[in-house]
């Protein structure tokens, strides 16, 4: 039995010293999957069912009894049933008194009821010890072997001994219990599986807004303007050209927005003279979403690379190249070689390759499987030092792209500058402010604040010493 459990799960676990019996009410997909996992890990499992004789899908080694008979076989009873079916438990009040009831139920939508399912169960069965657990683990994860985030099991309950016994069961299954406190946390735990990308919502909305803005900005400059003034149809640019402008601009802006909240936080700490004052809630949320912003920025950078690689295959590019060649042959003229233009072109490409390489490195180290293998100092070095180097290279890549046309009035269309100039505003601002913050006179003060020094406390001590001297 121990061999089976070790092969089934990626983590090492300790089988219970004595075969303990666990009762599971409910023979649905989750109940059966949880029962099978417990059997593999050395537990004796008994199922409680309203129709014990009709439960033909049970695995060998598990018993199926009526609710009353099954409850008498174990001190721990896992309720793998929905909240609306809890009413039958009133008939088992005497049998369940003093038992540990583990509520694994979830709701259909967030905050569906005024109180959590676990709190409702505790009010329904006041003589039992209710513990909330296992609701964040799926039947598929139990069957295939829980990996990464699926290992975490949130546990809460008012009785510490009952909660500890449930957490021991969680550990024996190769999972990681996380104590969330009393049953007051049950509602938040029940809402957790219903949240759809909670930390990705703000990055998605922000990136979508940037894409829409830059897309229409480029359409106005490169499609509408030529049609109005030159009567030329440039709508073919919508497929690749404009998208290939939008993607790198959005990627660079999002990358700068990854490091902007850290700069703002440093300025606030310098302004208040302490690290113990809370940041605004919007800044806290922004800092928590930096990883997601960076990964979305990396996705746009990948799109930029792909769109750039297909440029030679475009009909417009091939037509223009042939047309220029024919004109040069007919006029017997050629464009002279420009060393400065060659330097700008090669530098632009080289900076883009180096920046994209470091960008990919940042994305790889942000993956949990990689970040868990490095120390905090190594992770901070990659994400901070190399991150700012990536921002510098990508910003320089955009600056060199403009070349001699960067601030030329000829690039203005309806007084609108090129889109890449707009993309440089936030990155350049972040880099300039960061350069100021790392100056020795400012960096020394900032390091003292982050080590616990407070400016107001220092002033208070000086004032007290001055009064005592008088």
PDB file of C-alpha atoms in Angstrom, residues 4-251:
ATOM      1  CA  UNK A   4       1.274   2.467  -4.381  1.00  0.00           C
ATOM      2  CA  UNK A   5       0.965   5.782  -2.580  1.00  0.00           C
ATOM      3  CA  UNK A   6       4.569   6.734  -3.313  1.00  0.00           C
ATOM      4  CA  UNK A   7       4.186   6.001  -7.001  1.00  0.00           C
ATOM      5  CA  UNK A   8       0.919   7.920  -7.262  1.00  0.00           C
ATOM      6  CA  UNK A   9       2.117  11.186  -5.722  1.00  0.00           C
ATOM      7  CA  UNK A  10       5.126  13.365  -6.534  1.00  0.00           C
ATOM      8  CA  UNK A  11       5.809  14.212  -2.889  1.00  0.00           C
ATOM      9  CA  UNK A  12       7.066  11.941  -0.136  1.00  0.00           C
ATOM     10  CA  UNK A  13       4.532  11.462   2.603  1.00  0.00           C
ATOM     11  CA  UNK A  14       4.151   9.556   5.838  1.00  0.00           C
ATOM     12  CA  UNK A  15       1.465   6.891   5.926  1.00  0.00           C
ATOM     13  CA  UNK A  16      -0.572   6.764   9.134  1.00  0.00           C
ATOM     14  CA  UNK A  17       1.089   4.507  11.719  1.00  0.00           C
ATOM     15  CA  UNK A  18      -2.202   2.764  12.397  1.00  0.00           C
ATOM     16  CA  UNK A  19      -4.798   2.269   9.677  1.00  0.00           C
ATOM     17  CA  UNK A  20      -7.319   5.005  10.389  1.00  0.00           C
ATOM     18  CA  UNK A  21     -10.844   4.937   9.034  1.00  0.00           C
ATOM     19  CA  UNK A  22     -12.204   7.955   7.210  1.00  0.00           C
ATOM     20  CA  UNK A  23     -15.884   8.327   6.409  1.00  0.00           C
ATOM     21  CA  UNK A  24     -16.989  10.120   3.248  1.00  0.00           C
ATOM     22  CA  UNK A  25     -20.606  11.181   2.753  1.00  0.00           C
ATOM     23  CA  UNK A  26     -21.312  11.249  -0.991  1.00  0.00           C
ATOM     24  CA  UNK A  27     -20.312   8.939  -3.834  1.00  0.00           C
ATOM     25  CA  UNK A  28     -19.893  11.521  -6.594  1.00  0.00           C
ATOM     26  CA  UNK A  29     -16.743  12.196  -8.631  1.00  0.00           C
ATOM     27  CA  UNK A  30     -14.953  14.143  -5.897  1.00  0.00           C
ATOM     28  CA  UNK A  31     -15.931  11.749  -3.115  1.00  0.00           C
ATOM     29  CA  UNK A  32     -14.719   8.725  -5.092  1.00  0.00           C
ATOM     30  CA  UNK A  33     -11.452  10.434  -6.107  1.00  0.00           C
ATOM     31  CA  UNK A  34     -10.722  11.480  -2.537  1.00  0.00           C
ATOM     32  CA  UNK A  35     -11.566   8.004  -1.265  1.00  0.00           C
ATOM     33  CA  UNK A  36      -9.238   6.381  -3.811  1.00  0.00           C
ATOM     34  CA  UNK A  37      -6.395   8.688  -2.822  1.00  0.00           C
ATOM     35  CA  UNK A  38      -6.906   7.867   0.844  1.00  0.00           C
ATOM     36  CA  UNK A  39      -6.929   4.140   0.095  1.00  0.00           C
ATOM     37  CA  UNK A  40      -3.633   4.512  -1.758  1.00  0.00           C
ATOM     38  CA  UNK A  41      -2.142   6.306   1.234  1.00  0.00           C
ATOM     39  CA  UNK A  42      -3.047   3.664   3.799  1.00  0.00           C
ATOM     40  CA  UNK A  43      -6.412   4.798   5.121  1.00  0.00           C
ATOM     41  CA  UNK A  44      -9.483   2.644   5.496  1.00  0.00           C
ATOM     42  CA  UNK A  45     -12.383   4.332   3.729  1.00  0.00           C
ATOM     43  CA  UNK A  46     -16.095   3.891   4.278  1.00  0.00           C
ATOM     44  CA  UNK A  47     -18.651   5.734   2.169  1.00  0.00           C
ATOM     45  CA  UNK A  48     -22.031   6.918   3.362  1.00  0.00           C
ATOM     46  CA  UNK A  49     -24.761   6.863   0.712  1.00  0.00           C
ATOM     47  CA  UNK A  50     -28.536   7.225   0.592  1.00  0.00           C
ATOM     48  CA  UNK A  51     -28.601   4.183  -1.731  1.00  0.00           C
ATOM     49  CA  UNK A  52     -25.682   1.962  -0.627  1.00  0.00           C
ATOM     50  CA  UNK A  53     -26.730  -0.992  -2.768  1.00  0.00           C
ATOM     51  CA  UNK A  54     -26.870   1.080  -5.954  1.00  0.00           C
ATOM     52  CA  UNK A  55     -23.343   2.509  -5.604  1.00  0.00           C
ATOM     53  CA  UNK A  56     -21.593   0.230  -8.095  1.00  0.00           C
ATOM     54  CA  UNK A  57     -18.782   2.636  -9.075  1.00  0.00           C
ATOM     55  CA  UNK A  58     -16.804   2.253  -5.854  1.00  0.00           C
ATOM     56  CA  UNK A  59     -13.218   1.011  -6.014  1.00  0.00           C
ATOM     57  CA  UNK A  60     -12.233  -2.219  -4.337  1.00  0.00           C
ATOM     58  CA  UNK A  61     -11.278  -1.850  -0.692  1.00  0.00           C
ATOM     59  CA  UNK A  62     -13.964   0.694   0.228  1.00  0.00           C
ATOM     60  CA  UNK A  63     -17.235  -0.060   1.973  1.00  0.00           C
ATOM     61  CA  UNK A  64     -20.533   1.598   1.123  1.00  0.00           C
ATOM     62  CA  UNK A  65     -23.022   1.867   3.973  1.00  0.00           C
ATOM     63  CA  UNK A  66     -25.949   4.018   4.944  1.00  0.00           C
ATOM     64  CA  UNK A  67     -25.213   7.447   6.390  1.00  0.00           C
ATOM     65  CA  UNK A  68     -25.930   6.353   9.947  1.00  0.00           C
ATOM     66  CA  UNK A  69     -23.853   3.171   9.757  1.00  0.00           C
ATOM     67  CA  UNK A  70     -20.915   4.896   8.030  1.00  0.00           C
ATOM     68  CA  UNK A  71     -20.845   7.756  10.576  1.00  0.00           C
ATOM     69  CA  UNK A  72     -20.410   5.278  13.439  1.00  0.00           C
ATOM     70  CA  UNK A  73     -17.223   3.868  11.869  1.00  0.00           C
ATOM     71  CA  UNK A  74     -15.091   7.057  11.986  1.00  0.00           C
ATOM     72  CA  UNK A  75     -14.463  10.241  13.948  1.00  0.00           C
ATOM     73  CA  UNK A  76     -13.697  12.185  10.760  1.00  0.00           C
ATOM     74  CA  UNK A  77     -16.537  12.560   8.290  1.00  0.00           C
ATOM     75  CA  UNK A  78     -15.966  14.317   4.970  1.00  0.00           C
ATOM     76  CA  UNK A  79     -19.116  15.810   3.471  1.00  0.00           C
ATOM     77  CA  UNK A  80     -18.735  15.579  -0.302  1.00  0.00           C
ATOM     78  CA  UNK A  81     -22.278  16.818  -0.893  1.00  0.00           C
ATOM     79  CA  UNK A  82     -23.832  20.155  -1.806  1.00  0.00           C
ATOM     80  CA  UNK A  83     -25.155  22.610   0.740  1.00  0.00           C
ATOM     81  CA  UNK A  84     -28.770  22.206  -0.360  1.00  0.00           C
ATOM     82  CA  UNK A  85     -28.647  18.545   0.734  1.00  0.00           C
ATOM     83  CA  UNK A  86     -27.448  19.226   4.303  1.00  0.00           C
ATOM     84  CA  UNK A  87     -30.947  18.996   5.777  1.00  0.00           C
ATOM     85  CA  UNK A  88     -30.789  15.197   6.135  1.00  0.00           C
ATOM     86  CA  UNK A  89     -27.998  15.675   8.684  1.00  0.00           C
ATOM     87  CA  UNK A  90     -30.586  16.757  11.266  1.00  0.00           C
ATOM     88  CA  UNK A  91     -31.666  13.120  11.482  1.00  0.00           C
ATOM     89  CA  UNK A  92     -28.066  12.204  12.410  1.00  0.00           C
ATOM     90  CA  UNK A  93     -27.600  14.835  15.105  1.00  0.00           C
ATOM     91  CA  UNK A  94     -27.006  12.304  17.863  1.00  0.00           C
ATOM     92  CA  UNK A  95     -24.662  10.132  15.763  1.00  0.00           C
ATOM     93  CA  UNK A  96     -22.596  13.112  14.565  1.00  0.00           C
ATOM     94  CA  UNK A  97     -22.261  14.734  17.985  1.00  0.00           C
ATOM     95  CA  UNK A  98     -18.567  15.172  18.829  1.00  0.00           C
ATOM     96  CA  UNK A  99     -17.494  14.135  15.308  1.00  0.00           C
ATOM     97  CA  UNK A 100     -15.246  16.148  12.980  1.00  0.00           C
ATOM     98  CA  UNK A 101     -17.251  17.261   9.938  1.00  0.00           C
ATOM     99  CA  UNK A 102     -15.084  18.328   7.002  1.00  0.00           C
ATOM    100  CA  UNK A 103     -17.004  20.571   4.602  1.00  0.00           C
ATOM    101  CA  UNK A 104     -15.588  20.414   1.054  1.00  0.00           C
ATOM    102  CA  UNK A 105     -18.473  22.120  -0.745  1.00  0.00           C
ATOM    103  CA  UNK A 106     -18.294  25.081  -3.124  1.00  0.00           C
ATOM    104  CA  UNK A 107     -20.973  27.400  -4.465  1.00  0.00           C
ATOM    105  CA  UNK A 108     -22.015  28.281  -7.984  1.00  0.00           C
ATOM    106  CA  UNK A 109     -21.147  31.977  -7.713  1.00  0.00           C
ATOM    107  CA  UNK A 110     -19.193  34.258  -5.398  1.00  0.00           C
ATOM    108  CA  UNK A 111     -21.021  35.307  -2.202  1.00  0.00           C
ATOM    109  CA  UNK A 112     -24.022  33.211  -3.140  1.00  0.00           C
ATOM    110  CA  UNK A 113     -25.202  33.053   0.488  1.00  0.00           C
ATOM    111  CA  UNK A 114     -24.958  35.512   3.354  1.00  0.00           C
ATOM    112  CA  UNK A 115     -22.947  32.985   5.373  1.00  0.00           C
ATOM    113  CA  UNK A 116     -20.448  30.367   4.241  1.00  0.00           C
ATOM    114  CA  UNK A 117     -21.414  26.736   3.787  1.00  0.00           C
ATOM    115  CA  UNK A 118     -19.151  25.750   6.679  1.00  0.00           C
ATOM    116  CA  UNK A 119     -20.732  28.294   9.037  1.00  0.00           C
ATOM    117  CA  UNK A 120     -24.176  27.111   7.977  1.00  0.00           C
ATOM    118  CA  UNK A 121     -23.131  23.529   8.705  1.00  0.00           C
ATOM    119  CA  UNK A 122     -21.782  24.519  12.130  1.00  0.00           C
ATOM    120  CA  UNK A 123     -25.077  26.216  12.955  1.00  0.00           C
ATOM    121  CA  UNK A 124     -26.980  23.168  11.685  1.00  0.00           C
ATOM    122  CA  UNK A 125     -24.858  20.735  13.732  1.00  0.00           C
ATOM    123  CA  UNK A 126     -23.793  22.601  16.893  1.00  0.00           C
ATOM    124  CA  UNK A 127     -22.551  19.407  18.576  1.00  0.00           C
ATOM    125  CA  UNK A 128     -19.989  18.625  15.852  1.00  0.00           C
ATOM    126  CA  UNK A 129     -16.597  20.200  15.086  1.00  0.00           C
ATOM    127  CA  UNK A 130     -16.789  21.696  11.601  1.00  0.00           C
ATOM    128  CA  UNK A 131     -13.615  22.156   9.547  1.00  0.00           C
ATOM    129  CA  UNK A 132     -13.420  23.642   6.042  1.00  0.00           C
ATOM    130  CA  UNK A 133     -10.920  21.882   3.749  1.00  0.00           C
ATOM    131  CA  UNK A 134     -10.291  20.246   0.339  1.00  0.00           C
ATOM    132  CA  UNK A 135     -12.592  22.628  -1.569  1.00  0.00           C
ATOM    133  CA  UNK A 136      -9.679  24.032  -3.604  1.00  0.00           C
ATOM    134  CA  UNK A 137      -8.609  20.569  -4.861  1.00  0.00           C
ATOM    135  CA  UNK A 138     -10.315  19.122  -7.940  1.00  0.00           C
ATOM    136  CA  UNK A 139     -11.220  15.485  -8.566  1.00  0.00           C
ATOM    137  CA  UNK A 140      -8.890  15.522 -11.576  1.00  0.00           C
ATOM    138  CA  UNK A 141      -5.949  16.683  -9.417  1.00  0.00           C
ATOM    139  CA  UNK A 142      -6.602  13.892  -6.928  1.00  0.00           C
ATOM    140  CA  UNK A 143      -6.697  11.281  -9.679  1.00  0.00           C
ATOM    141  CA  UNK A 144      -3.663  12.483 -11.651  1.00  0.00           C
ATOM    142  CA  UNK A 145      -1.474  13.579  -8.748  1.00  0.00           C
ATOM    143  CA  UNK A 146      -1.602  17.124  -7.386  1.00  0.00           C
ATOM    144  CA  UNK A 147       1.093  19.367  -8.822  1.00  0.00           C
ATOM    145  CA  UNK A 148       2.385  22.855  -7.976  1.00  0.00           C
ATOM    146  CA  UNK A 149      -0.449  25.105  -6.754  1.00  0.00           C
ATOM    147  CA  UNK A 150      -2.856  22.142  -6.545  1.00  0.00           C
ATOM    148  CA  UNK A 151      -0.910  20.890  -3.536  1.00  0.00           C
ATOM    149  CA  UNK A 152      -2.215  23.699  -1.355  1.00  0.00           C
ATOM    150  CA  UNK A 153      -5.258  22.962   0.797  1.00  0.00           C
ATOM    151  CA  UNK A 154      -6.787  25.831   2.770  1.00  0.00           C
ATOM    152  CA  UNK A 155      -8.013  24.707   6.197  1.00  0.00           C
ATOM    153  CA  UNK A 156     -10.027  26.640   8.766  1.00  0.00           C
ATOM    154  CA  UNK A 157     -12.063  25.755  11.832  1.00  0.00           C
ATOM    155  CA  UNK A 158     -12.950  26.917  15.332  1.00  0.00           C
ATOM    156  CA  UNK A 159     -11.650  23.798  17.124  1.00  0.00           C
ATOM    157  CA  UNK A 160      -7.849  23.656  17.019  1.00  0.00           C
ATOM    158  CA  UNK A 161      -7.614  19.903  17.734  1.00  0.00           C
ATOM    159  CA  UNK A 162     -10.128  19.015  15.022  1.00  0.00           C
ATOM    160  CA  UNK A 163      -8.339  21.316  12.593  1.00  0.00           C
ATOM    161  CA  UNK A 164      -4.983  19.717  13.423  1.00  0.00           C
ATOM    162  CA  UNK A 165      -6.324  16.208  12.754  1.00  0.00           C
ATOM    163  CA  UNK A 166      -7.629  17.293   9.362  1.00  0.00           C
ATOM    164  CA  UNK A 167      -4.281  18.935   8.545  1.00  0.00           C
ATOM    165  CA  UNK A 168      -2.520  15.662   9.426  1.00  0.00           C
ATOM    166  CA  UNK A 169      -4.759  13.863   6.925  1.00  0.00           C
ATOM    167  CA  UNK A 170      -3.905  16.483   4.300  1.00  0.00           C
ATOM    168  CA  UNK A 171      -0.173  15.959   4.864  1.00  0.00           C
ATOM    169  CA  UNK A 172      -0.502  12.183   4.644  1.00  0.00           C
ATOM    170  CA  UNK A 173      -2.076  12.646   1.209  1.00  0.00           C
ATOM    171  CA  UNK A 174       1.037  14.501   0.039  1.00  0.00           C
ATOM    172  CA  UNK A 175      -0.686  17.889   0.053  1.00  0.00           C
ATOM    173  CA  UNK A 176       0.231  21.126   1.812  1.00  0.00           C
ATOM    174  CA  UNK A 177      -2.248  22.385   4.442  1.00  0.00           C
ATOM    175  CA  UNK A 178      -2.494  26.151   4.955  1.00  0.00           C
ATOM    176  CA  UNK A 179      -4.110  27.156   8.257  1.00  0.00           C
ATOM    177  CA  UNK A 180      -6.442  30.094   7.593  1.00  0.00           C
ATOM    178  CA  UNK A 181      -7.731  30.461  11.155  1.00  0.00           C
ATOM    179  CA  UNK A 182     -11.333  30.203  12.318  1.00  0.00           C
ATOM    180  CA  UNK A 183     -14.486  29.501  10.320  1.00  0.00           C
ATOM    181  CA  UNK A 184     -14.777  33.225   9.640  1.00  0.00           C
ATOM    182  CA  UNK A 185     -12.295  32.594   6.810  1.00  0.00           C
ATOM    183  CA  UNK A 186     -14.527  29.915   5.256  1.00  0.00           C
ATOM    184  CA  UNK A 187     -16.376  32.367   3.015  1.00  0.00           C
ATOM    185  CA  UNK A 188     -13.149  33.640   1.498  1.00  0.00           C
ATOM    186  CA  UNK A 189     -11.914  30.060   1.021  1.00  0.00           C
ATOM    187  CA  UNK A 190     -15.168  29.129  -0.720  1.00  0.00           C
ATOM    188  CA  UNK A 191     -14.912  32.153  -3.016  1.00  0.00           C
ATOM    189  CA  UNK A 192     -11.323  31.372  -3.994  1.00  0.00           C
ATOM    190  CA  UNK A 193     -12.053  28.565  -6.542  1.00  0.00           C
ATOM    191  CA  UNK A 194     -14.700  30.751  -8.197  1.00  0.00           C
ATOM    192  CA  UNK A 195     -12.322  33.596  -8.968  1.00  0.00           C
ATOM    193  CA  UNK A 196     -11.275  33.778 -12.621  1.00  0.00           C
ATOM    194  CA  UNK A 197      -7.675  34.994 -12.914  1.00  0.00           C
ATOM    195  CA  UNK A 198      -7.946  37.420  -9.961  1.00  0.00           C
ATOM    196  CA  UNK A 199      -4.353  38.675 -10.288  1.00  0.00           C
ATOM    197  CA  UNK A 200      -4.544  38.862 -14.089  1.00  0.00           C
ATOM    198  CA  UNK A 201      -7.655  41.028 -14.357  1.00  0.00           C
ATOM    199  CA  UNK A 202      -5.937  44.411 -13.965  1.00  0.00           C
ATOM    200  CA  UNK A 203      -3.000  43.495 -16.282  1.00  0.00           C
ATOM    201  CA  UNK A 204      -5.424  42.228 -18.940  1.00  0.00           C
ATOM    202  CA  UNK A 205      -7.574  45.369 -18.789  1.00  0.00           C
ATOM    203  CA  UNK A 206      -4.521  47.632 -18.856  1.00  0.00           C
ATOM    204  CA  UNK A 207      -2.876  45.840 -21.773  1.00  0.00           C
ATOM    205  CA  UNK A 208      -6.179  45.816 -23.681  1.00  0.00           C
ATOM    206  CA  UNK A 209      -6.569  49.570 -23.142  1.00  0.00           C
ATOM    207  CA  UNK A 210      -3.004  50.210 -24.329  1.00  0.00           C
ATOM    208  CA  UNK A 211      -3.515  48.016 -27.409  1.00  0.00           C
ATOM    209  CA  UNK A 212      -6.708  49.796 -28.388  1.00  0.00           C
ATOM    210  CA  UNK A 213      -5.164  53.230 -27.887  1.00  0.00           C
ATOM    211  CA  UNK A 214      -1.964  52.537 -29.825  1.00  0.00           C
ATOM    212  CA  UNK A 215      -3.832  50.670 -32.575  1.00  0.00           C
ATOM    213  CA  UNK A 216      -6.198  53.540 -33.340  1.00  0.00           C
ATOM    214  CA  UNK A 217      -3.379  56.051 -32.908  1.00  0.00           C
ATOM    215  CA  UNK A 218      -1.405  54.255 -35.643  1.00  0.00           C
ATOM    216  CA  UNK A 219      -4.528  53.931 -37.815  1.00  0.00           C
ATOM    217  CA  UNK A 220      -5.054  57.688 -37.701  1.00  0.00           C
ATOM    218  CA  UNK A 221      -1.439  58.396 -38.666  1.00  0.00           C
ATOM    219  CA  UNK A 222      -0.835  55.667 -41.247  1.00  0.00           C
ATOM    220  CA  UNK A 223      -4.247  54.924 -42.786  1.00  0.00           C
ATOM    221  CA  UNK A 224      -6.624  57.840 -42.342  1.00  0.00           C
ATOM    222  CA  UNK A 225      -4.087  60.639 -42.854  1.00  0.00           C
ATOM    223  CA  UNK A 226      -2.758  59.335 -46.252  1.00  0.00           C
ATOM    224  CA  UNK A 227      -6.325  58.779 -47.441  1.00  0.00           C
ATOM    225  CA  UNK A 228      -7.425  62.315 -46.536  1.00  0.00           C
ATOM    226  CA  UNK A 229      -4.416  64.184 -47.928  1.00  0.00           C
ATOM    227  CA  UNK A 230      -3.055  61.882 -50.640  1.00  0.00           C
ATOM    228  CA  UNK A 231      -6.121  59.788 -51.556  1.00  0.00           C
ATOM    229  CA  UNK A 232      -4.076  56.619 -51.081  1.00  0.00           C
ATOM    230  CA  UNK A 233      -5.531  53.391 -49.721  1.00  0.00           C
ATOM    231  CA  UNK A 234      -3.243  52.065 -46.991  1.00  0.00           C
ATOM    232  CA  UNK A 235      -5.754  49.774 -45.315  1.00  0.00           C
ATOM    233  CA  UNK A 236      -3.498  46.786 -46.099  1.00  0.00           C
ATOM    234  CA  UNK A 237      -1.250  48.043 -43.271  1.00  0.00           C
ATOM    235  CA  UNK A 238      -3.865  46.944 -40.734  1.00  0.00           C
ATOM    236  CA  UNK A 239      -2.896  43.278 -41.103  1.00  0.00           C
ATOM    237  CA  UNK A 240       0.812  43.439 -40.224  1.00  0.00           C
ATOM    238  CA  UNK A 241       2.389  46.905 -40.237  1.00  0.00           C
ATOM    239  CA  UNK A 242       0.186  48.502 -37.605  1.00  0.00           C
ATOM    240  CA  UNK A 243       0.110  45.373 -35.447  1.00  0.00           C
ATOM    241  CA  UNK A 244       3.898  45.239 -35.646  1.00  0.00           C
ATOM    242  CA  UNK A 245       3.987  48.778 -34.294  1.00  0.00           C
ATOM    243  CA  UNK A 246       1.382  48.212 -31.627  1.00  0.00           C
ATOM    244  CA  UNK A 247       2.993  45.065 -30.146  1.00  0.00           C
ATOM    245  CA  UNK A 248       6.496  46.438 -29.361  1.00  0.00           C
ATOM    246  CA  UNK A 249       5.089  49.737 -28.109  1.00  0.00           C
ATOM    247  CA  UNK A 250       2.713  47.923 -25.758  1.00  0.00           C
ATOM    248  CA  UNK A 251       5.473  45.537 -24.634  1.00  0.00           C
TER     249      UNK A 251
END
